[in-house]
Coordinates of C-alpha atoms and ligand atoms in Angstrom, one line a residue:
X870 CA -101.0 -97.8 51.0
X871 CA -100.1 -95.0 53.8
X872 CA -103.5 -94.5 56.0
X873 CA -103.7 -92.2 58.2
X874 CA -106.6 -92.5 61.3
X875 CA -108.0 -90.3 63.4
X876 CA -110.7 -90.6 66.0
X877 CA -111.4 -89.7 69.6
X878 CA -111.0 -92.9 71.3
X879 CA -109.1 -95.9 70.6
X880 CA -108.2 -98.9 72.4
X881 CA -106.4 -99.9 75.4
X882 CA -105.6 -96.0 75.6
X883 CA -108.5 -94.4 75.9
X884 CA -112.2 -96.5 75.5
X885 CA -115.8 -95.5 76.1
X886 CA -117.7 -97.5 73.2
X887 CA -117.2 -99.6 70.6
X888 CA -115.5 -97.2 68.9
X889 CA -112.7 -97.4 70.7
X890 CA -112.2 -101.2 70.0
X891 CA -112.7 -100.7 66.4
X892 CA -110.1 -98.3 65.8
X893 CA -107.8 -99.8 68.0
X894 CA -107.8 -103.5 66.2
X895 CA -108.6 -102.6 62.4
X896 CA -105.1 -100.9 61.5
X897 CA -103.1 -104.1 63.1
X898 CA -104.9 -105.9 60.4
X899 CA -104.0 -103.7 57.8
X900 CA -100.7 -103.7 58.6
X901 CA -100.5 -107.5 58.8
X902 CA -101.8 -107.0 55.3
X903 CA -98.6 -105.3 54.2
X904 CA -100.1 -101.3 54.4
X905 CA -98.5 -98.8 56.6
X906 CA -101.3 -97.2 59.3
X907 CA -101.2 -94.2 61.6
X908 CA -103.7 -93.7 64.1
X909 CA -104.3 -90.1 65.6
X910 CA -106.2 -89.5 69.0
X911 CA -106.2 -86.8 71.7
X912 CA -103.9 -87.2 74.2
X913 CA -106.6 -87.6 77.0
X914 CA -105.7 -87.0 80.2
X915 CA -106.7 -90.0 81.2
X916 CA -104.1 -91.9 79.2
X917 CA -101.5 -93.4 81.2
X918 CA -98.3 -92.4 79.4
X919 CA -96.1 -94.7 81.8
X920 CA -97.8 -97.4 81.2
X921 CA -98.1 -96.8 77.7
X922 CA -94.7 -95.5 77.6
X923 CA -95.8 -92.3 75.7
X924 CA -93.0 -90.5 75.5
X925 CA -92.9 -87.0 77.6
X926 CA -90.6 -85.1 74.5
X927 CA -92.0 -85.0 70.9
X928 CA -89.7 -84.7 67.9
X929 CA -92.1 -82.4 66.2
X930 CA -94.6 -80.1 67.0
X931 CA -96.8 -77.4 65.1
X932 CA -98.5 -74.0 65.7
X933 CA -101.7 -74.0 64.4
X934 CA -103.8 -71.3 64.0
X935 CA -106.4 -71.3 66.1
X936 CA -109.2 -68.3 65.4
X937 CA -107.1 -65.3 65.9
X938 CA -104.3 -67.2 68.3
X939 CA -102.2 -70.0 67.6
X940 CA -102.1 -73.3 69.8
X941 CA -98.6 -75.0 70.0
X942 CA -99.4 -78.8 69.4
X943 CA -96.9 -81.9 70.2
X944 CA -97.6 -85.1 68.6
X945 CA -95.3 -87.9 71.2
X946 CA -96.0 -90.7 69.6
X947 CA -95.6 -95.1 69.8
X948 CA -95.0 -98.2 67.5
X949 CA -97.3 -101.2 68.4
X950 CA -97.6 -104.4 66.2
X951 CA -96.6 -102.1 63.7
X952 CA -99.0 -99.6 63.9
X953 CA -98.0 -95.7 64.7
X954 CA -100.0 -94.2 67.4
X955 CA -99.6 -90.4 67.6
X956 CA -101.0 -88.7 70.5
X957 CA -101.9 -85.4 69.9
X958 CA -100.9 -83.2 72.9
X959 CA -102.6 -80.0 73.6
X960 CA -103.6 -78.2 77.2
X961 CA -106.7 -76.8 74.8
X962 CA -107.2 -80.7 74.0
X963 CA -106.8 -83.3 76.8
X964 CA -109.1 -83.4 79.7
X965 CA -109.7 -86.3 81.8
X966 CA -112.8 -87.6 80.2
X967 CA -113.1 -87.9 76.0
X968 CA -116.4 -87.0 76.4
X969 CA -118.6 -84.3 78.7
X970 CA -117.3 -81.2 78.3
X971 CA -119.0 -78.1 77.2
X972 CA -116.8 -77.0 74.9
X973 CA -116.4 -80.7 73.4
X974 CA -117.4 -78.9 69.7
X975 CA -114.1 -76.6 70.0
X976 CA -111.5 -79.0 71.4
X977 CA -112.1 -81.6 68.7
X978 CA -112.3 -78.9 66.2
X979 CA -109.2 -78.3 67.4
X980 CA -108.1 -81.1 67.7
X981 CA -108.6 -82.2 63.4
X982 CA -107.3 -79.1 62.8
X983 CA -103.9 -80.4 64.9
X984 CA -104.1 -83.9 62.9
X985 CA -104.4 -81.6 59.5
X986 CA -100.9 -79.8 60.2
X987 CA -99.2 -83.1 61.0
X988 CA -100.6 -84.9 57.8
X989 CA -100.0 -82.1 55.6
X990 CA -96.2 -83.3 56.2
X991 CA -96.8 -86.8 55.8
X992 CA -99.0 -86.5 53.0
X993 CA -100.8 -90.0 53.8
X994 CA -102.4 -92.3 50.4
X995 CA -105.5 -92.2 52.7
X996 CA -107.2 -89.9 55.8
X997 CA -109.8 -92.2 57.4
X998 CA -111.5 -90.2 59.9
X999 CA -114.0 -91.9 62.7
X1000 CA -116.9 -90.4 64.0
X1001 CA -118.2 -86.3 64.5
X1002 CA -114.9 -86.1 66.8
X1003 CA -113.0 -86.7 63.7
X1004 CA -115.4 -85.2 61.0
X1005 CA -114.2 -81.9 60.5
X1006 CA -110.8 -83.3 59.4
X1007 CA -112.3 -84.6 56.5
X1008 CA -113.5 -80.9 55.0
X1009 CA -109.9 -79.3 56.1
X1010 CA -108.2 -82.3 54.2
X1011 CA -110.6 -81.9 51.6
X1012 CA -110.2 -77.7 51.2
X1013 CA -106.2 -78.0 51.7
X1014 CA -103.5 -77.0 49.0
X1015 CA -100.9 -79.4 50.7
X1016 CA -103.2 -82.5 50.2
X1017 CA -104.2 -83.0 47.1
X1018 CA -103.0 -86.8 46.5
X1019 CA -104.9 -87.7 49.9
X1020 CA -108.5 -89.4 49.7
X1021 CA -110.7 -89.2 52.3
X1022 CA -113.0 -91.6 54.0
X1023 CA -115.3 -90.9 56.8
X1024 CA -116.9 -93.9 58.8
X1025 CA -120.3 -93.8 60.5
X1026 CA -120.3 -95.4 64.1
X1027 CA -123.1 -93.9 64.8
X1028 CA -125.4 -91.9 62.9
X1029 CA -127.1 -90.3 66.5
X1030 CA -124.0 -88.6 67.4
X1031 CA -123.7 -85.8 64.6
X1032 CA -121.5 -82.9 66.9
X1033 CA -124.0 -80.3 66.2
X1034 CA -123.0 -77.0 67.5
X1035 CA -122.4 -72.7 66.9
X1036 CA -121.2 -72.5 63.8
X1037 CA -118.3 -70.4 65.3
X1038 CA -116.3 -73.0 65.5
X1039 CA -115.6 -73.1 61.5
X1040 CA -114.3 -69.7 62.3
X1041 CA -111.6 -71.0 64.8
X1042 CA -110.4 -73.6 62.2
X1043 CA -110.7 -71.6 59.1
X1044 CA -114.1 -73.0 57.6
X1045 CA -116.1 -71.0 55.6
X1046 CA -119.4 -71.0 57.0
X1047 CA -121.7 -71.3 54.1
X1048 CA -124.1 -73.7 55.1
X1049 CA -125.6 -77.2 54.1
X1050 CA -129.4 -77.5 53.5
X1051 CA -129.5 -80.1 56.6
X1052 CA -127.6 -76.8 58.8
X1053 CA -129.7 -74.4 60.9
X1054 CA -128.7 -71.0 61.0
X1055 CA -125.3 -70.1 63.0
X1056 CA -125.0 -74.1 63.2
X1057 CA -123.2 -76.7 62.0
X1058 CA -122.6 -79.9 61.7
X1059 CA -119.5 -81.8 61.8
X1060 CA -120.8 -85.1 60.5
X1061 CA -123.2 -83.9 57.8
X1062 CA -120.2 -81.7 56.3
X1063 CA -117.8 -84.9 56.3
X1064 CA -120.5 -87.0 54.5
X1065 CA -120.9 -84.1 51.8
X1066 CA -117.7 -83.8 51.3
X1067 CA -115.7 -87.6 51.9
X1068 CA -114.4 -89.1 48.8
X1069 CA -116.2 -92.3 50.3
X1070 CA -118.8 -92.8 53.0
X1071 CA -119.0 -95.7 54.9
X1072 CA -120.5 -97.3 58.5
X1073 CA -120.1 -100.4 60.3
X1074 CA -122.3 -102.5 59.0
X1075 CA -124.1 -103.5 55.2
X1076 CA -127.6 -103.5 56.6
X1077 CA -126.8 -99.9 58.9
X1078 CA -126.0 -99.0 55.2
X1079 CA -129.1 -99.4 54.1
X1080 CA -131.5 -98.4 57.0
X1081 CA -129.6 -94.9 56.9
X1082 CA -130.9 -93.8 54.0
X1083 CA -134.6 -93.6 55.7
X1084 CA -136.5 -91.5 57.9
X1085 CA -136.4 -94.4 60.9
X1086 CA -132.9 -94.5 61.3
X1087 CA -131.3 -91.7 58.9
X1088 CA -131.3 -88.9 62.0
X1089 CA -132.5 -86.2 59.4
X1090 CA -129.4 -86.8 57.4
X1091 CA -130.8 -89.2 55.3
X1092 CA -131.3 -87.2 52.2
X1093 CA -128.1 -86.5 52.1
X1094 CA -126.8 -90.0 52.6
X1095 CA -129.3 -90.7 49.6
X1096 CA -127.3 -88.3 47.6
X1097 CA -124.4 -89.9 48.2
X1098 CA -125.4 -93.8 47.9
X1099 CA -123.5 -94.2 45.1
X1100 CA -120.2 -93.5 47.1
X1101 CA -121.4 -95.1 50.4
X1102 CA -120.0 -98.4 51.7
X1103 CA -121.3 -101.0 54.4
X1104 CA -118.8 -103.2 56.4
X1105 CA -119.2 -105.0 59.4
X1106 CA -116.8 -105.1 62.1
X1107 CA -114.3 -107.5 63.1
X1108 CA -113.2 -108.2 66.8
X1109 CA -110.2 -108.9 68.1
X1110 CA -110.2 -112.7 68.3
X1111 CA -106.8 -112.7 70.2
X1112 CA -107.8 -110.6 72.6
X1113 CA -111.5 -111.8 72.8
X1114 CA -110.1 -115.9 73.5
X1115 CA -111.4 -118.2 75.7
X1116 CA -108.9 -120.4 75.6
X1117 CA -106.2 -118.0 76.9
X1118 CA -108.2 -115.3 78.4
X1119 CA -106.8 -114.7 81.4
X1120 CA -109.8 -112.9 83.2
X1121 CA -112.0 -115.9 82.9
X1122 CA -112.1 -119.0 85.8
X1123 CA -111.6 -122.0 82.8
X1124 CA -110.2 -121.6 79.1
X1125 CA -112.3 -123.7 76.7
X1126 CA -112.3 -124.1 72.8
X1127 CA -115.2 -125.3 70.6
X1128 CA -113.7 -128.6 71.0
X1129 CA -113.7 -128.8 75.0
X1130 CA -116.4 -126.4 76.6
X1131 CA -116.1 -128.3 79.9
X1132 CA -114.8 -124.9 81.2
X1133 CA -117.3 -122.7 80.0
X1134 CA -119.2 -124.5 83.1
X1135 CA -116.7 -123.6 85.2
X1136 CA -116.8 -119.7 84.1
X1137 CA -120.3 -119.7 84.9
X1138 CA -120.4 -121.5 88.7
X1139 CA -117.5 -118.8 88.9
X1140 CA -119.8 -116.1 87.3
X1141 CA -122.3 -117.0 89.8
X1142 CA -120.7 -117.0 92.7
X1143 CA -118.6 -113.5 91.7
X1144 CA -121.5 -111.9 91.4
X1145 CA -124.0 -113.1 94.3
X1146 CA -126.5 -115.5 91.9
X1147 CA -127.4 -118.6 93.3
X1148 CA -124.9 -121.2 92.2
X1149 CA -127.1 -123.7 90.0
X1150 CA -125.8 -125.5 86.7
X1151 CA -128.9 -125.9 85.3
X1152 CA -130.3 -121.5 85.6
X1153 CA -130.3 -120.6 82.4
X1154 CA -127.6 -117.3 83.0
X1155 CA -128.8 -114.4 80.8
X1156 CA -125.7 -111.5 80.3
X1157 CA -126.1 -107.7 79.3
X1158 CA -123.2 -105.5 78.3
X1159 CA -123.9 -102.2 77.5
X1160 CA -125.0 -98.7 77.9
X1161 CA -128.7 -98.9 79.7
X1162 CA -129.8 -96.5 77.2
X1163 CA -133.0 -96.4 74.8
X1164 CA -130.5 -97.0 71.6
X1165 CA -129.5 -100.5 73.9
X1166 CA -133.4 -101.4 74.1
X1167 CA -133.4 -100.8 77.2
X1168 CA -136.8 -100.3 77.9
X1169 CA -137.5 -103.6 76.4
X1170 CA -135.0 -105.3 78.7
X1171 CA -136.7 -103.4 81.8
X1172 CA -140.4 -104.3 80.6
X1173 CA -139.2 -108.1 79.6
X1174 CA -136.9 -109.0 82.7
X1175 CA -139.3 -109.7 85.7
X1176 CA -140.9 -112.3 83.4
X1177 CA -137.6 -113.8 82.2
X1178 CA -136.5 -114.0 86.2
X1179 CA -140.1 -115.3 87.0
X1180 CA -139.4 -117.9 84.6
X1181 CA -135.8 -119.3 86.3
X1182 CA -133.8 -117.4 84.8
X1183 CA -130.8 -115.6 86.0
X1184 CA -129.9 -112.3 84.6
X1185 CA -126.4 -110.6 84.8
X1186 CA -126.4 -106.6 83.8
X1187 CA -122.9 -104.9 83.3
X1188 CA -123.0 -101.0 82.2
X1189 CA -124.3 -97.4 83.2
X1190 CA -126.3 -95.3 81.3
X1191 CA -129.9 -93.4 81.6
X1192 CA -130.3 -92.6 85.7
X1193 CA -134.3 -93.4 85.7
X1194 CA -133.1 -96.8 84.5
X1195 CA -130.3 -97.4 86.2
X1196 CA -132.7 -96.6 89.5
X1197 CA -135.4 -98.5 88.3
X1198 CA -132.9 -101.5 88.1
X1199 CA -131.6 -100.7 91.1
X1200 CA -134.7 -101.5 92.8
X1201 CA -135.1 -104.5 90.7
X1202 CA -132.1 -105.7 91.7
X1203 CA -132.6 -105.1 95.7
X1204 CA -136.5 -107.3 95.3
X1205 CA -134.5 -110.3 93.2
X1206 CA -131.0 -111.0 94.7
X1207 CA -130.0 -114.2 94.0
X1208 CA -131.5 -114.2 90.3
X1209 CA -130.4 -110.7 89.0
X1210 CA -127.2 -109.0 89.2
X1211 CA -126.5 -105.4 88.6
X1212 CA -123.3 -103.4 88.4
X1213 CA -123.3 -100.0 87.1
X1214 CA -120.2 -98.4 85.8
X1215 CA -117.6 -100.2 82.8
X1216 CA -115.4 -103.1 84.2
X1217 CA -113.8 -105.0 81.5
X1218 CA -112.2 -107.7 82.9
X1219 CA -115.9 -108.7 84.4
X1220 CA -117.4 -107.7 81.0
X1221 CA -115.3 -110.8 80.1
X1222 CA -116.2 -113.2 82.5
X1223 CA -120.1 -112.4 81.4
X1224 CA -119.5 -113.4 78.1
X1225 CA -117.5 -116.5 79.3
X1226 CA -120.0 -117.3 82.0
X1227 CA -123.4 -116.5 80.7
X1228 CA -125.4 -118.8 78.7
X1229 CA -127.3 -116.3 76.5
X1230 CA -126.4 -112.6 75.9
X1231 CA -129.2 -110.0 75.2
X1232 CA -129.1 -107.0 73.1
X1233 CA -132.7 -105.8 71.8
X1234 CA -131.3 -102.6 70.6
X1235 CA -133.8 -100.0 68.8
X1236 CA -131.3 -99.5 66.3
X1237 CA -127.5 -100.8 66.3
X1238 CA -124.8 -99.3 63.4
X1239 CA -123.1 -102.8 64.2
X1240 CA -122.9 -103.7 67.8
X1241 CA -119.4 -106.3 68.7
X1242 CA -121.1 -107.8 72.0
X1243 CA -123.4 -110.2 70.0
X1244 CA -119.6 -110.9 67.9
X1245 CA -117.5 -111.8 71.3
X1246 CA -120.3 -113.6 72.8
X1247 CA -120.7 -115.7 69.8
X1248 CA -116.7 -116.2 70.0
X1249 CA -117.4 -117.2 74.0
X1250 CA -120.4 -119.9 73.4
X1251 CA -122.8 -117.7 74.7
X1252 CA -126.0 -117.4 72.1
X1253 CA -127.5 -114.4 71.0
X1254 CA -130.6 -113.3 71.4
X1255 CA -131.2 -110.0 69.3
X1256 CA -133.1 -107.8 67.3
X1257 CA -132.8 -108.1 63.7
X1258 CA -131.8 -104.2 63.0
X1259 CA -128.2 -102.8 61.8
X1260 CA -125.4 -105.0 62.6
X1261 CA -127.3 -107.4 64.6
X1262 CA -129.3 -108.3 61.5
X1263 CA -125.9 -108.9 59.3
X1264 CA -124.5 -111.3 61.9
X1265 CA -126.8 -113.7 64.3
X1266 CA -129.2 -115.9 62.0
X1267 CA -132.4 -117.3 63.9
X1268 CA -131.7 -121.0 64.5
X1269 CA -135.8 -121.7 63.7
X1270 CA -135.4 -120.0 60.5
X1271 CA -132.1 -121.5 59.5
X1272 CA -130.9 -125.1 60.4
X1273 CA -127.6 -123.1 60.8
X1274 CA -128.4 -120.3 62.8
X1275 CA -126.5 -119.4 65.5
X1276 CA -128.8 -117.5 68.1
X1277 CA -132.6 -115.8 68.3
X1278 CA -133.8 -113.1 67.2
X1279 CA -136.7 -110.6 66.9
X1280 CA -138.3 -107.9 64.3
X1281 CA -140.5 -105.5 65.9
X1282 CA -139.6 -103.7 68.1
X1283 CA -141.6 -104.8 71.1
X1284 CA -141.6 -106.3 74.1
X1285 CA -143.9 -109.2 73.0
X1286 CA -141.3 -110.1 69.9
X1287 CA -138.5 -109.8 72.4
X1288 CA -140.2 -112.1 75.1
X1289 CA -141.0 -114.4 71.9
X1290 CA -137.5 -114.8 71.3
X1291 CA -136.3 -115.5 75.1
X1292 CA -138.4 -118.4 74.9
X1293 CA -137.6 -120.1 72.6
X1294 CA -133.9 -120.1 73.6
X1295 CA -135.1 -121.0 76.7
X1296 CA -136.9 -124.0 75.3
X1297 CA -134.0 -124.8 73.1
X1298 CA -131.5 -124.4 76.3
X1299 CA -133.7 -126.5 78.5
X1300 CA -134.1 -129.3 76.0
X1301 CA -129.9 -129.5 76.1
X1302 CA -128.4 -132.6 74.6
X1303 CA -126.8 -132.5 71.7
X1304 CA -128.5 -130.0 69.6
X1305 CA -127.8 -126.9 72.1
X1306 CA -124.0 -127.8 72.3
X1307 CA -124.0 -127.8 68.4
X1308 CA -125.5 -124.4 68.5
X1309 CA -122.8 -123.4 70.6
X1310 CA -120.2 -125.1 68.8
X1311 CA -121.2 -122.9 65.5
X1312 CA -121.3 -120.4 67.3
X1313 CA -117.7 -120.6 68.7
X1314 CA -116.4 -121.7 65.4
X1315 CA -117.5 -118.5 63.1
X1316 CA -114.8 -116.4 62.0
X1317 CA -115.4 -112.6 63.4
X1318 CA -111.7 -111.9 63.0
X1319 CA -111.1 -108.5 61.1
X1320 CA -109.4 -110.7 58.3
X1321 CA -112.1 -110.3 55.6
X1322 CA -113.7 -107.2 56.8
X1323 CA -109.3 -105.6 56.6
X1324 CA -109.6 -106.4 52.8
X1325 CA -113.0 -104.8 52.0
X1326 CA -111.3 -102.1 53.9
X1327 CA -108.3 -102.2 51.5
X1328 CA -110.8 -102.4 48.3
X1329 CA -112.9 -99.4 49.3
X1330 CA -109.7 -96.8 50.2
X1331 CA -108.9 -98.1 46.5
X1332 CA -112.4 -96.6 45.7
X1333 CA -111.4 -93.8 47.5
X1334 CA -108.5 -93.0 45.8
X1335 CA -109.6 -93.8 42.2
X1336 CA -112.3 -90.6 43.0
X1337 CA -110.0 -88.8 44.2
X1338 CA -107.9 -89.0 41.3
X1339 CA -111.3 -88.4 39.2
X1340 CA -111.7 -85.2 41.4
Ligands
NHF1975 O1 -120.4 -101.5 66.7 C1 -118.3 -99.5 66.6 C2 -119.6 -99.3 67.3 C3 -120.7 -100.1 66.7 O2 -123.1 -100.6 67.0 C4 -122.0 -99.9 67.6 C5 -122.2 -98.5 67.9 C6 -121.1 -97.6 68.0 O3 -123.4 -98.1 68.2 O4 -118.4 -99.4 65.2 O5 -119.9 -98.0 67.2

């Protein structure tokens, strides 16, 4: 099949979430499957085109029409592991951020509406679009002349990020603006209209799947995700297990393999010292990755953590997010050097050594569409403790509920449950021996590669274009 993606970030070239990492490893495995993938992003201004040798000249460009102007787009592009990227060039476009800007809305209207001209030539088997960035892509596909062998498939990251804005915006890309029941007046909303109008829904995970189609996590739009169950899919993430390696990770202090984790010690005395913990074998070294944001749990994390540190353990916090929170733990930090470590900002080579170095990784999220830290600290040896929502639930199995579980988790969502949880893999950890490095073992050994997730992939753009063909 020819599939065309389009999203607004996508990995190495231009990353602020998960996102990013999805769409930049799931089309090398559908190529390595025999299919022929595009992927279209912005060309950020934050991309670095020498690196990335991004060529300055494009063979082709378009002028698209643009409410009553017309905006000259180029579309350089590059061939990696067999994959076409095609940035999508544009002064009205790139900024230095992806995110921020208040006329976001507009630019990635523009920017589908860019991706729509260029596809109308190729006339792609598939149009996967990622994300509200993406989303109006899939009505312009959808309402075009030029397309009518394309099917398209719009994918959920997250349900909380729907792009709602003036519905002038439909006028600039030539929309009509009649309205969906879940629209306000003189709004609109990019995600709602791709999930009316995709030949196939889907999201990251099967349980996100699921928990969408209610009031607690369906962000209003679950009536409309009821309406269209029958056409909505569930698939969890892969990661990128060559990437995500310790055994030839070259940020980390030690490589180590399920069958010799004598250097997973070594990361963490290395973790330790890097970042200012007292160097101690036996501290249990809890990490966090993340945005410190509620969706993250992180007021469970803030209400939790002076009892976890009380109790000898060593926490290690890696992200940015909310500023009361990121003050709050600020101050934290400053009362309990030694035992907790915080940096605020994104560093991924660190983000690495945390999940080599840490014993235990935390993610209490409130809700989580599929979440890859708890996937890439299980490849690392580092045991999950989670809450059993979204992706989380599809993916770490409570060890005292299953004699083959491979971390700890939690239901409620409260602080008591999440507390529950840290002790008994602190009990578990403490007791050592052989049971905990079996634990690990498992966990190192499960396979979170995008191989099986690539083929339900394959079999639902075959759904896809059988109801297209019906349409
Ligand atoms: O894994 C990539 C990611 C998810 O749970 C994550 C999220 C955003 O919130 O699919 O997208």
């Amino acid at each position: 099949m020819r599939i065309s993606f389009a999203a607004a970030e996508v990995a190495p070239y231009a990353k602020v979430g998960g996102l990013a990492d999805v769409v930049g490893s799931l089309p090398q495995a559908l190529a390595a499957l025999g299919h022929e993938v595009s992927v279209y992003l912005p060309l950020h201004r934050s991309i670095d085109v020498v690196k990335f040798a991004i060529p300055a000249k494009s063979a082709r460009t378009h002028s698209v029409p643009y409410g009553a102007a017309h905006a000259r787009i180029a579309y350089p592009e590059i061939t990696r592991d067999g994959v076409r990227f095609v940035f999508v060039r544009s002064f009205r476009i790139g900024r230095d951020k992806v995110y921020g800007y208040a006329d976001d809305a507009k630019r990635y209207a523009l920017f589908c509406r860019a991706v729509l001209a260029d596809l109308e030539e190729t006339k792609p088997d598939v149009i996967h679009a990622h994300d509200w960035h993406a989303a109006l892509l899939v009505q312009l596909a959808a309402r075009s002349r030029k397309l009518p062998g394309s099917a398209t498939v719009f994918t959920i990251h997250n349900l909380a990020y729907q792009g709602r804005t003036s519905a002038d915006v439909l006028r600039l890309v030539g929309l009509p603006r009649s309205r969906l029941a879940v629209e306000g007046r003189d709004e609109a909303n990019p995600m709602a209209r791709a999930i009316a109008t995709a030949d196939i829904v889907s999201t990251v995970s099967e349980r996100y799947a699921e928990e969408i189609l209610t009031p607690e996590f369906g962000e209003r739009l679950e009536g409309l995700l009821r309406d269209r169950r029958d056409d909505l899919w569930g698939i969890t993430n892969g990661i990128d297990t060559t990437f995500f390696d310790p055994s030839r990770d070259p940020h980390i202090a030690a490589h180590y393999t399920a069958d010799d984790q004598s250097g997973k010690a070594v990361c963490k005395a290395a973790l330790q010292t890097e970042t200012g913990l007292t160097v101690q074998p036996s501290a249990p070294v809890f990490g966090v990755i993340g945005r410190l944001v509620e969706q993250k749990g992180v007021d469970l994390l803030t209400a939790v953590a002076p009892w976890l540190l009380d109790k000898g353990g060593q926490l290690v916090v890696l992200g940015a997010g909310d500023p009361t929170y990121e003050q709050r733990w600020r101050e934290l930090a400053q009362k309990m050097k030694g035992r907790l470590a915080l940096t605020l900002g994104f560093d991924a080579a660190l983000a690495q050594r945390i999940y080599a170095g840490s014993d235990m990784f935390l993610m209490p999220s409130r809700f989580e569409p599929c979440g890859l830290g708890q996937l890439i600290s299980l490849r690392y040896g580092t045991v999950p403790v989670v809450r059993a929502v979204g992706g989380l639930a599809n993916t770490v199995r409570d060890i005292d509920g299953d004699a083959r579980g491979n971390g700890f988790s939690f239901t409620k969502y409260e602080a008591a449950g999440f507390a529950d949880a840290i002790e008994r893999a602190l009990h578990r950890y403490r007791a050592g021996g052989q049971p905990w490095l079996a634990l690990r073992t498992r966990a190192m050994r499960e396979d979170h590669s995008w191989k099986a997730s690539a083929r339900r992939y394959v079999e639902m753009y075959g759904a896809a274009a059988k109801a297209r063909r019906a349409a």
